[in-house]
mmCIF file of C-alpha atoms in Angstrom:
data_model
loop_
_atom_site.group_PDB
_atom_site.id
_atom_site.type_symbol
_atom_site.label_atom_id
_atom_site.label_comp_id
_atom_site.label_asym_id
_atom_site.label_seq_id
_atom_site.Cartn_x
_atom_site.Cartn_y
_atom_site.Cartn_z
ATOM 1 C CA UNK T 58 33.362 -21.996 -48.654
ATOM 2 C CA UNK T 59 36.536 -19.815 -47.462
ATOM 3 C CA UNK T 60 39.179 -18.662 -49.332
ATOM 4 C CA UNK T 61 42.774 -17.529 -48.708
ATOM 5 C CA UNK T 62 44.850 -14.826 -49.342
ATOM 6 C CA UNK T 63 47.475 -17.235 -50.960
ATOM 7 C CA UNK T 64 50.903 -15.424 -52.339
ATOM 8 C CA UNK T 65 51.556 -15.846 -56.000
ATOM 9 C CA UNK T 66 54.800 -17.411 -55.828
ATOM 10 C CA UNK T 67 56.007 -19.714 -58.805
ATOM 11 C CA UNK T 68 56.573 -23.634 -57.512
ATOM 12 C CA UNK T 69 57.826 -26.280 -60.137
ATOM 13 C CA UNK T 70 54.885 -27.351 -62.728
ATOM 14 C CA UNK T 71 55.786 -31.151 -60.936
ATOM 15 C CA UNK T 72 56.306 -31.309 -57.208
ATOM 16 C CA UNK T 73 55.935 -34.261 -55.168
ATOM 17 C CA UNK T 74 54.785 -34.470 -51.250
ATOM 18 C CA UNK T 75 54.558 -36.790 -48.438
ATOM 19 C CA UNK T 76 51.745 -37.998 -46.118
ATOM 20 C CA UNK T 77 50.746 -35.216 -43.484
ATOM 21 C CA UNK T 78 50.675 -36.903 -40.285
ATOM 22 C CA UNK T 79 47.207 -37.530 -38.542
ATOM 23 C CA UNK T 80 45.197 -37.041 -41.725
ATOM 24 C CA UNK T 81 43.711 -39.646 -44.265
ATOM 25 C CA UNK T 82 44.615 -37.821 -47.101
ATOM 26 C CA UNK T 83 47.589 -37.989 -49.128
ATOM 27 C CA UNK T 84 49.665 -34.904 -50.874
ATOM 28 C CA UNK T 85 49.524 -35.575 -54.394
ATOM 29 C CA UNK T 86 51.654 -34.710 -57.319
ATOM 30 C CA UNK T 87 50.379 -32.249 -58.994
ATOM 31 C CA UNK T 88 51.290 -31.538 -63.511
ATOM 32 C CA UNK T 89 50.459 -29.126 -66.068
ATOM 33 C CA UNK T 90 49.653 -29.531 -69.498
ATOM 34 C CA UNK T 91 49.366 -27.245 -72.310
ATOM 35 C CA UNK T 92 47.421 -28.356 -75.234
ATOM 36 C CA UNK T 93 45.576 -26.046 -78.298
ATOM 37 C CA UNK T 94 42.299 -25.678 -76.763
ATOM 38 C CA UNK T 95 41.820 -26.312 -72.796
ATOM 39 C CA UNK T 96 44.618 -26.499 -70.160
ATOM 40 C CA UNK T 97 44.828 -30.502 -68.447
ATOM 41 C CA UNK T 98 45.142 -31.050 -65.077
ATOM 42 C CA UNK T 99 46.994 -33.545 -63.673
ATOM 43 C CA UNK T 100 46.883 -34.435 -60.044
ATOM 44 C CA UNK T 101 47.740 -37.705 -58.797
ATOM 45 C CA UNK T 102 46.070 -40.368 -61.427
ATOM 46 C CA UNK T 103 42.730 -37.707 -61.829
ATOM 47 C CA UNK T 104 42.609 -35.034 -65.169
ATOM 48 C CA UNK T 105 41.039 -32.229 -64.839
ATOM 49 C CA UNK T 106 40.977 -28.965 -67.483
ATOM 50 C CA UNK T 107 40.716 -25.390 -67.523
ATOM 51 C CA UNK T 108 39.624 -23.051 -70.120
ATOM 52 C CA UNK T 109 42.968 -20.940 -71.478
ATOM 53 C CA UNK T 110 40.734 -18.190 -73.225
ATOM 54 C CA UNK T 111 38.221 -15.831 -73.361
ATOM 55 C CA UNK T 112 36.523 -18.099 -75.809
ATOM 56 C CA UNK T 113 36.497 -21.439 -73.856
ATOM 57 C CA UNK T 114 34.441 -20.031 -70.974
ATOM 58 C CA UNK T 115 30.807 -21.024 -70.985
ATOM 59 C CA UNK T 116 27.997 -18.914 -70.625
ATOM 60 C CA UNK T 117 27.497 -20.286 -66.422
ATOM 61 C CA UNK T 118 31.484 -19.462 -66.167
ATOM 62 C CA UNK T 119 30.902 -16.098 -67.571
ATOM 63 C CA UNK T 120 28.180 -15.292 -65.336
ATOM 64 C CA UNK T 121 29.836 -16.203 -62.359
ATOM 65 C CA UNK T 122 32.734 -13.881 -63.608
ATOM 66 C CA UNK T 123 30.532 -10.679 -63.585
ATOM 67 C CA UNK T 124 29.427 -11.246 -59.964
ATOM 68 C CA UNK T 125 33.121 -11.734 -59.014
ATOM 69 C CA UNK T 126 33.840 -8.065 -60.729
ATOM 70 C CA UNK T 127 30.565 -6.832 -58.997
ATOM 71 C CA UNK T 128 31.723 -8.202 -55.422
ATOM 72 C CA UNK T 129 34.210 -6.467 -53.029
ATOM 73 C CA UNK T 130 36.651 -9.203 -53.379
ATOM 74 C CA UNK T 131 40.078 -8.046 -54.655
ATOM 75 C CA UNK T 132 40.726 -8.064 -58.745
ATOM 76 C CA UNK T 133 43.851 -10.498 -58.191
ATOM 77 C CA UNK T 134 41.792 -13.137 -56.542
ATOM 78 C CA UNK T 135 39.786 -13.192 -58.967
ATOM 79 C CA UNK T 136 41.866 -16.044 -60.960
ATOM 80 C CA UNK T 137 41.434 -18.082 -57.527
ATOM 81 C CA UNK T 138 37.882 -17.856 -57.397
ATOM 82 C CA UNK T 139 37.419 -18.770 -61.114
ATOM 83 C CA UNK T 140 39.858 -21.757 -60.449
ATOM 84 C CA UNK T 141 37.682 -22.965 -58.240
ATOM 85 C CA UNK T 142 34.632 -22.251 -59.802
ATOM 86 C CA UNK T 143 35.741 -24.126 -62.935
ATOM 87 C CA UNK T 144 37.161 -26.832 -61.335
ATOM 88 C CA UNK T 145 33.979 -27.477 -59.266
ATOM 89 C CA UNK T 146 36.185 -26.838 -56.200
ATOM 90 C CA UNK T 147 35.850 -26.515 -52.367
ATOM 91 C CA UNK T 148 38.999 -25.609 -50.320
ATOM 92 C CA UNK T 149 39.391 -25.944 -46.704
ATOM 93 C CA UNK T 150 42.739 -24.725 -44.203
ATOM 94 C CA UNK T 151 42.653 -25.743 -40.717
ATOM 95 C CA UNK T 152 46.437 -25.598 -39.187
ATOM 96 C CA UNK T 153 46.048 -27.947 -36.330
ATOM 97 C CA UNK T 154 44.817 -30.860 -38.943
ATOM 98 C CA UNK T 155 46.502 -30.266 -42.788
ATOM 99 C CA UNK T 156 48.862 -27.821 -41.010
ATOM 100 C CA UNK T 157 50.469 -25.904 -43.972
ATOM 101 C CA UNK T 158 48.470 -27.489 -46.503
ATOM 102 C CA UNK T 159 45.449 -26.625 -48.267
ATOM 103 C CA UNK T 160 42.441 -29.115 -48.709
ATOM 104 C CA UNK T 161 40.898 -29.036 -51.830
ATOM 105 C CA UNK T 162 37.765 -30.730 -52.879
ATOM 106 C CA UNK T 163 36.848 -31.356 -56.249
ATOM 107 C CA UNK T 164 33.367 -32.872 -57.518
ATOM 108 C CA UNK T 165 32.692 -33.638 -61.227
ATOM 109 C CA UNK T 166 28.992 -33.995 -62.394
ATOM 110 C CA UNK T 167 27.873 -36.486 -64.459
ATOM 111 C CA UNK T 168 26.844 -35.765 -68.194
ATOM 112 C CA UNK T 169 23.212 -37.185 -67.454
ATOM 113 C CA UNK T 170 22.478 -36.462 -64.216
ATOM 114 C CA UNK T 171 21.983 -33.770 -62.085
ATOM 115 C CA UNK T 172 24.154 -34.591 -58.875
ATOM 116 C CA UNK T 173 27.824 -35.113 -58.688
ATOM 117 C CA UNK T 174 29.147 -38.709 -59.556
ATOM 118 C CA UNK T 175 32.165 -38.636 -57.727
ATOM 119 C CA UNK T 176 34.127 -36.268 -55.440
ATOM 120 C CA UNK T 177 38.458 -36.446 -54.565
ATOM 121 C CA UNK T 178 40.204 -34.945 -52.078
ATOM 122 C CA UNK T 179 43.664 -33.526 -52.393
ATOM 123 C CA UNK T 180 46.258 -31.711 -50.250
ATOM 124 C CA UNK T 181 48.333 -28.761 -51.734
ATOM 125 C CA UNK T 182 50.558 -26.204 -51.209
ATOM 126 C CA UNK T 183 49.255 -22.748 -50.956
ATOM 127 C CA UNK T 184 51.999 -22.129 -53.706
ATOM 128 C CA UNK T 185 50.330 -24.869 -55.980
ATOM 129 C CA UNK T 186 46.881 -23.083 -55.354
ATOM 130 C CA UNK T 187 48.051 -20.070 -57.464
ATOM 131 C CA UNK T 188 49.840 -22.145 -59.743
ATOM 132 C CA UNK T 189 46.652 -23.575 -60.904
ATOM 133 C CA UNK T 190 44.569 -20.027 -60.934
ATOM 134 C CA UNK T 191 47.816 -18.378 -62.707
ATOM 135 C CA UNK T 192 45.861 -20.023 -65.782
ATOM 136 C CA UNK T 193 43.451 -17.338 -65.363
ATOM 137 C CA UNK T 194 46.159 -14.709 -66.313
ATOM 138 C CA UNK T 195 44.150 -13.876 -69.421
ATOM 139 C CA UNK T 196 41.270 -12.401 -67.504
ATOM 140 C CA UNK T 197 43.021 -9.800 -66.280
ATOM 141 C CA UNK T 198 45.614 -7.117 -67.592
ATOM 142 C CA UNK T 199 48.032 -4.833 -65.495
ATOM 143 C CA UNK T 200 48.598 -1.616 -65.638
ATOM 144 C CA UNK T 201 50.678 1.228 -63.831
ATOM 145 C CA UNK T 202 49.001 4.395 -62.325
ATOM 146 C CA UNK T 203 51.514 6.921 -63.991
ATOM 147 C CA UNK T 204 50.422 9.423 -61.000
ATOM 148 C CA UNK T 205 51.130 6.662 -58.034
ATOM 149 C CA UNK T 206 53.581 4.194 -59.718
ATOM 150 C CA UNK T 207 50.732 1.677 -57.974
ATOM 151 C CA UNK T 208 50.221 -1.376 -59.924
ATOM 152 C CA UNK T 209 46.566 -2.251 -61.108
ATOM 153 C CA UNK T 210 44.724 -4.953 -62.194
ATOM 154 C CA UNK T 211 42.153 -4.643 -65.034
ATOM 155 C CA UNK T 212 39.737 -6.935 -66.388
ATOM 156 C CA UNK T 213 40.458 -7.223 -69.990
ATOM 157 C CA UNK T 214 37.779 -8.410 -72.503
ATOM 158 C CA UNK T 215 38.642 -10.497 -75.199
ATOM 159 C CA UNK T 216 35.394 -12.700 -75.589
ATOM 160 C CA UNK T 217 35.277 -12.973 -79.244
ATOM 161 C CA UNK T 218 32.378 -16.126 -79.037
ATOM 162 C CA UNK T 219 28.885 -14.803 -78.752
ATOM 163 C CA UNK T 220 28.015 -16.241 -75.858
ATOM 164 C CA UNK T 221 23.902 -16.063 -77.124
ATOM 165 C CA UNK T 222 23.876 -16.067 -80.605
ATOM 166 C CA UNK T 223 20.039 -16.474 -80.493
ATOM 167 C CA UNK T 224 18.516 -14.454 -77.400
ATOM 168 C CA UNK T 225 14.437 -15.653 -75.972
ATOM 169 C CA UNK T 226 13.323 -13.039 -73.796
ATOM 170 C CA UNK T 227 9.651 -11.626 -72.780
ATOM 171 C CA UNK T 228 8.645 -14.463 -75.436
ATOM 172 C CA UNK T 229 10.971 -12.272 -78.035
ATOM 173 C CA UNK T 230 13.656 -13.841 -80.063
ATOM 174 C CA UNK T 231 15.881 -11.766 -81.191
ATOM 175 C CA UNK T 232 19.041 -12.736 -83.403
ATOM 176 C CA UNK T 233 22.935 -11.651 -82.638
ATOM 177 C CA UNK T 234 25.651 -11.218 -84.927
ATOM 178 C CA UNK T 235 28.444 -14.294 -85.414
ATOM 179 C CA UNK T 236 31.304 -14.695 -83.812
ATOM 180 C CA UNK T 237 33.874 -11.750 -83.809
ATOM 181 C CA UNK T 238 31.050 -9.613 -85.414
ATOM 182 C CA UNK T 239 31.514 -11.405 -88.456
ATOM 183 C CA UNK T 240 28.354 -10.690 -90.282
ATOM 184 C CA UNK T 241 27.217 -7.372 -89.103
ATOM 185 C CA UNK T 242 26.677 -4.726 -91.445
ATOM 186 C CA UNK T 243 28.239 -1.008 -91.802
ATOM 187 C CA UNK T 244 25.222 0.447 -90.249
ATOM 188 C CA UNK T 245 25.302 -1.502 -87.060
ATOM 189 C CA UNK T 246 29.058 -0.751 -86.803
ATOM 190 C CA UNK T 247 27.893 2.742 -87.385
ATOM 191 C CA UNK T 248 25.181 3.052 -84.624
ATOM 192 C CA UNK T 249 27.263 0.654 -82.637
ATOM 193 C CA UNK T 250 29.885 3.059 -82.702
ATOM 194 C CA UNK T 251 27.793 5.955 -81.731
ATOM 195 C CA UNK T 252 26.029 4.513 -78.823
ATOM 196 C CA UNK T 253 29.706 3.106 -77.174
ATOM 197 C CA UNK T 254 30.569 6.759 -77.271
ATOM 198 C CA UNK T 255 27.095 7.247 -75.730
ATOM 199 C CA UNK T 256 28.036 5.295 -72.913
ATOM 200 C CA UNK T 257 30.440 7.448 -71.385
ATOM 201 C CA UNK T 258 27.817 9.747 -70.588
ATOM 202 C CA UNK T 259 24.878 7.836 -69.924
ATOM 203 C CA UNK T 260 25.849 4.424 -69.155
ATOM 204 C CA UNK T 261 21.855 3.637 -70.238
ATOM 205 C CA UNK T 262 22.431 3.612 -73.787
ATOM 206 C CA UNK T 263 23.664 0.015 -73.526
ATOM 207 C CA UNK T 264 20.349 -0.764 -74.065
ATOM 208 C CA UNK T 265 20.432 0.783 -77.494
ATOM 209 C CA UNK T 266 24.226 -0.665 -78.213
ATOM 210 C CA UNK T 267 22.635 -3.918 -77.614
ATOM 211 C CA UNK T 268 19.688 -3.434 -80.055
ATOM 212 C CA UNK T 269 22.286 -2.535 -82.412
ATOM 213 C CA UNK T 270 23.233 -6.420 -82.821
ATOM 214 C CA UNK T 271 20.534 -8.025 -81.696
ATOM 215 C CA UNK T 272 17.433 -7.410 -83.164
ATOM 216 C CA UNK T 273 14.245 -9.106 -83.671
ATOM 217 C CA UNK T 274 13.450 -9.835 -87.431
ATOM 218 C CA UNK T 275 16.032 -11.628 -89.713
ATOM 219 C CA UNK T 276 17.504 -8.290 -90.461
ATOM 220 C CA UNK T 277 18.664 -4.896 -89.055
ATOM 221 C CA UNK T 278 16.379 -2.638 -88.786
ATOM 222 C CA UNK T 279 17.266 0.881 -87.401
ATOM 223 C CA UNK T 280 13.040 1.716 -87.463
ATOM 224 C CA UNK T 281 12.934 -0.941 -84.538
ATOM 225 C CA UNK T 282 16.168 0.202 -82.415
ATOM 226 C CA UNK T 283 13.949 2.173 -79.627
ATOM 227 C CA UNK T 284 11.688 -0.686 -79.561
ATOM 228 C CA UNK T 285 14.436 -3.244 -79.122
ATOM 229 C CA UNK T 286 16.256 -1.323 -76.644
ATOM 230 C CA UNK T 287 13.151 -0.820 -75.025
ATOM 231 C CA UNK T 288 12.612 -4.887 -74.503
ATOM 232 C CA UNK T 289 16.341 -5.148 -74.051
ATOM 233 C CA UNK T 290 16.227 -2.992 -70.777
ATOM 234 C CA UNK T 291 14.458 -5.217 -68.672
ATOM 235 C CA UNK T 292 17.356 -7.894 -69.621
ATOM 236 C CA UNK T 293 19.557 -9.170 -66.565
ATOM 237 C CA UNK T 294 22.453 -6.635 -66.091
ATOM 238 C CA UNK T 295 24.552 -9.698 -65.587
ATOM 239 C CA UNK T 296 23.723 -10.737 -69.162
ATOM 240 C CA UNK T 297 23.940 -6.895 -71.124
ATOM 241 C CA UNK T 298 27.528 -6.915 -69.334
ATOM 242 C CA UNK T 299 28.686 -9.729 -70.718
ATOM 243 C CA UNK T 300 27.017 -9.003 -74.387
ATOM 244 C CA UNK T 301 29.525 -5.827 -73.526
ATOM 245 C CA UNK T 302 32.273 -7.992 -73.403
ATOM 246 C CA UNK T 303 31.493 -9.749 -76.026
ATOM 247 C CA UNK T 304 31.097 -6.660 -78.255
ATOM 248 C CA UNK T 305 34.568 -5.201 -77.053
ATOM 249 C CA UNK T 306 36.477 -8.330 -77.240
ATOM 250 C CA UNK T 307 35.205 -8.364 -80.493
ATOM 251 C CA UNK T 308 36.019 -5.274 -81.455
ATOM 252 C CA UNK T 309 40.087 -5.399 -79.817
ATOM 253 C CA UNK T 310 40.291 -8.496 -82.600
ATOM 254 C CA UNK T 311 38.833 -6.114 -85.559
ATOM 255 C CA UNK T 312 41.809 -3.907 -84.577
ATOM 256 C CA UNK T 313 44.584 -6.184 -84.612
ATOM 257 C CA UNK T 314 43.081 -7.531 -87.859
ATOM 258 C CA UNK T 315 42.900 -4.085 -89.224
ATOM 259 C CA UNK T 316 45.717 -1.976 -87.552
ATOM 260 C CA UNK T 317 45.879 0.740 -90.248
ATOM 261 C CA UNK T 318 42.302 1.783 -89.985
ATOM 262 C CA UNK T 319 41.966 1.053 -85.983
ATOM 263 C CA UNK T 320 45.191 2.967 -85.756
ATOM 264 C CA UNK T 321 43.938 6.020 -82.882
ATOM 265 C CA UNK T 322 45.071 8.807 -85.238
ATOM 266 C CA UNK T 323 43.267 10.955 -87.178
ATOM 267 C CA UNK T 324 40.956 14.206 -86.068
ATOM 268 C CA UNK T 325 37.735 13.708 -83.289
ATOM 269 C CA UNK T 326 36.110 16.295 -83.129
ATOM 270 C CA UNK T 327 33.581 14.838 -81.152
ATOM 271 C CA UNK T 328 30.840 13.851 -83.016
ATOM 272 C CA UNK T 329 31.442 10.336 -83.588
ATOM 273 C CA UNK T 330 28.201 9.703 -85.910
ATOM 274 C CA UNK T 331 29.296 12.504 -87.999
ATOM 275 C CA UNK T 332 32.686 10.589 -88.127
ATOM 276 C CA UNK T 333 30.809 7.543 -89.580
ATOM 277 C CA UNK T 334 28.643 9.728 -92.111
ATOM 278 C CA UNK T 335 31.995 11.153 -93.505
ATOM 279 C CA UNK T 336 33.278 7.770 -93.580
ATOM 280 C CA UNK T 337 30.252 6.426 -95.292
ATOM 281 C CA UNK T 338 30.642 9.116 -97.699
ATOM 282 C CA UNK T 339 34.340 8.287 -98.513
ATOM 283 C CA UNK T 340 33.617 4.540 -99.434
ATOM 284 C CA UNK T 341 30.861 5.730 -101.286
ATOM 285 C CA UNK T 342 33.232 8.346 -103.419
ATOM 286 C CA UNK T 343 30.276 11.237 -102.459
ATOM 287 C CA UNK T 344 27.374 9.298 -105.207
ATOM 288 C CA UNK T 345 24.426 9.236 -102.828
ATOM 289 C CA UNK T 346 23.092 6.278 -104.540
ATOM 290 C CA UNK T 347 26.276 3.812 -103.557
ATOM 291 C CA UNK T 348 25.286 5.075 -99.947
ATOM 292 C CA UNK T 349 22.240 2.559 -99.081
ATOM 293 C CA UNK T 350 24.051 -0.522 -100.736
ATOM 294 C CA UNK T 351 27.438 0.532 -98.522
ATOM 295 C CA UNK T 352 24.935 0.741 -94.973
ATOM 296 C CA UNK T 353 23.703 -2.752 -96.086
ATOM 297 C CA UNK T 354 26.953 -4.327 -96.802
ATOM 298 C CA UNK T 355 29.363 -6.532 -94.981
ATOM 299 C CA UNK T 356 31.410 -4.463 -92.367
ATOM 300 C CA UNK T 357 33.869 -6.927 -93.076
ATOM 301 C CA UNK T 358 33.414 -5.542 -97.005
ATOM 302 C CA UNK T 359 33.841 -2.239 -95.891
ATOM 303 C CA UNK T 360 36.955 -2.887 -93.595
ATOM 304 C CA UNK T 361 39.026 -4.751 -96.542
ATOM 305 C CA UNK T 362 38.218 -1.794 -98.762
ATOM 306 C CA UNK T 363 39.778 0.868 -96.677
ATOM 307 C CA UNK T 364 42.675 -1.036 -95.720
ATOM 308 C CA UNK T 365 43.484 -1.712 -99.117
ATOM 309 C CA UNK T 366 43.062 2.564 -100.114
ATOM 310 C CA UNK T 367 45.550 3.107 -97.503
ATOM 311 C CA UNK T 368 47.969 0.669 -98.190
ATOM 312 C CA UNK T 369 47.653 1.620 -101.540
ATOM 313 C CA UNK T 370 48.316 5.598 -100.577
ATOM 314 C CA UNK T 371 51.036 4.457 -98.212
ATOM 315 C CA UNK T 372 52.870 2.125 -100.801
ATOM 316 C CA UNK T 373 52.328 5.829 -103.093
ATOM 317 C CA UNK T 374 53.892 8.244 -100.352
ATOM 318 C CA UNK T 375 56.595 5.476 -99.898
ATOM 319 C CA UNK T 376 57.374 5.622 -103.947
ATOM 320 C CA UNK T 377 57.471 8.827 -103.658
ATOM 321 C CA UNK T 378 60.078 9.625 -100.550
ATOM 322 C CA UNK T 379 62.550 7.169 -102.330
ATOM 323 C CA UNK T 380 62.034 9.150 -105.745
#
């Protein structure tokens, strides 16, 4: 399979071409459509769709993602390569034969068996080629190096689908957490916190972040966390990096959910599991025996309560400005 260095140029969503002389293949007319869950493809009388999210990328698709991030391939083509990935797609340029076109070769599998039911052959501008991967603009974020003015492309997380809500491995099950870290308690946000900060120094402990959301046993249990993250270590890097991205996708949605406690501010001194003791200790009003009945509860629980106190103190400080 080759690829191409196409340009991202814009072309209209509908463009029509004409036959390419000396070639069996006709230039097809190529559409876009936008609907609430996958984008449809439209070329010639054949549908096709794309995923438009984070969340509509399967578990094979994600995969494939990580080795694209892991390869020496540049971060914009990325969107090409998943284009083509998702779409099942082969692409072929040879100038004396398609000239300025591009070949592309799609193949859809059948639904009960194993080999592909039917393969179509298009011709397309190089133009129309990054049209179609331009729907991969989510995967990606760009930023400016303040130091260089260069522009750079990021992948940006923001898988909030557990991609393996149950997890099998070394004849282990272990259990995640729901989508968007729905049912996790405070204490796994608590360790979960800790060992993210770990990370930056010893990118290991994502082993233990891991075992912080799933764990064998119907229940967290911080008692088996080495153990876990012992069993969890042998896992497929491939696989712990896109748990990662599930956990901060997850956690980017918390934020905008919750953008007076996931505000940045407030003193760090460093110690980010003393951070969570003293906030244990605040929703608990200092009485030790709320403490183990907070670590067991909801995060979700936790989260509603301390946006409401500071709305509540804000809505007082506001009172009190316009006194």
């Amino acid at each position: 399979m080759s690829f191409l260095p196409f340009h991202l140029c814009q072309v209209p969503a509908h463009s029509r071409y004409t036959e390419v002389p000396n070639t069996k293949i006709r230039l097809c007319s190529l559409s876009l459509q936008y609907h609430n869950t996958m984008h449809t493809i439209q070329i010639n009388d054949d549908t096709y769709t794309l995923p438009e999210s984070w969340d509509e990328l399967t578990p094979k698709q994600l995969l494939y993602l990580v080795k694209l991030t892991k390869s020496n391939i540049p971060v914009e083509q990325v969107k090409i390569y998943m284009m083509l990935y998702c779409l099942k797609a082969h692409v072929c340029r040879h100038k004396k034969i398609f000239k300025e076109y591009v070949r592309i070769k799609i193949g859809q599998e059948s639904e009960t068996v194993r080999f592909r039911i039917r393969s179509r052959r298009y011709l397309l501008h190089p133009e129309e080629i990054s049209l179609l991967a331009d729907q991969f603009h989510f995967l990606m974020r760009e930023e400016e190096n303040r130091i260089t003015s260069q522009r750079l492309y990021l992948i940006n997380p923001e898988l909030t689908v557990n991609p393996y809500p149950t997890l099998r491995f070394r004849c282990r099950k272990f259990i995640g957490p729901e989508d968007q870290l729905f049912d996790i308690t405070f204490e796994q946000f608590m360790y979960m916190q800790t060992y993210l900060d770990a990370m930056q120094l010893d990118p290991q402990k994502i082993n233990h972040l891991l075992a912080c959301l799933w764990h064998r046993g119907k229940e967290f249990n911080i008692n088996r966390l080495d153990n876990d993250a012992a069993i969890l270590k042998r896992l497929p890097d491939d696989r712990k990096m896109i748990m990662y991205w599930y956990i901060l996708g997850s956690l980017s949605c918390m934020s905008a959910a919750y953008p007076r406690i996931f505000s940045g501010e407030g003193k760090n001194n460093g110690r980010i599991f003393d951070a969570q003791l003293r906030l244990l200790d605040s929703l608990a009003q200092s009485d030790m025996t709320k403490k183990p009945e907070i670590r067991r509860g909801l995060l979700l629980d936790a989260l509603y309560s301390m946006d409401e106190s500071i709305r509540r103190k804000e809505e007082t400080e506001e009172n009190l400005r316009n006194r």
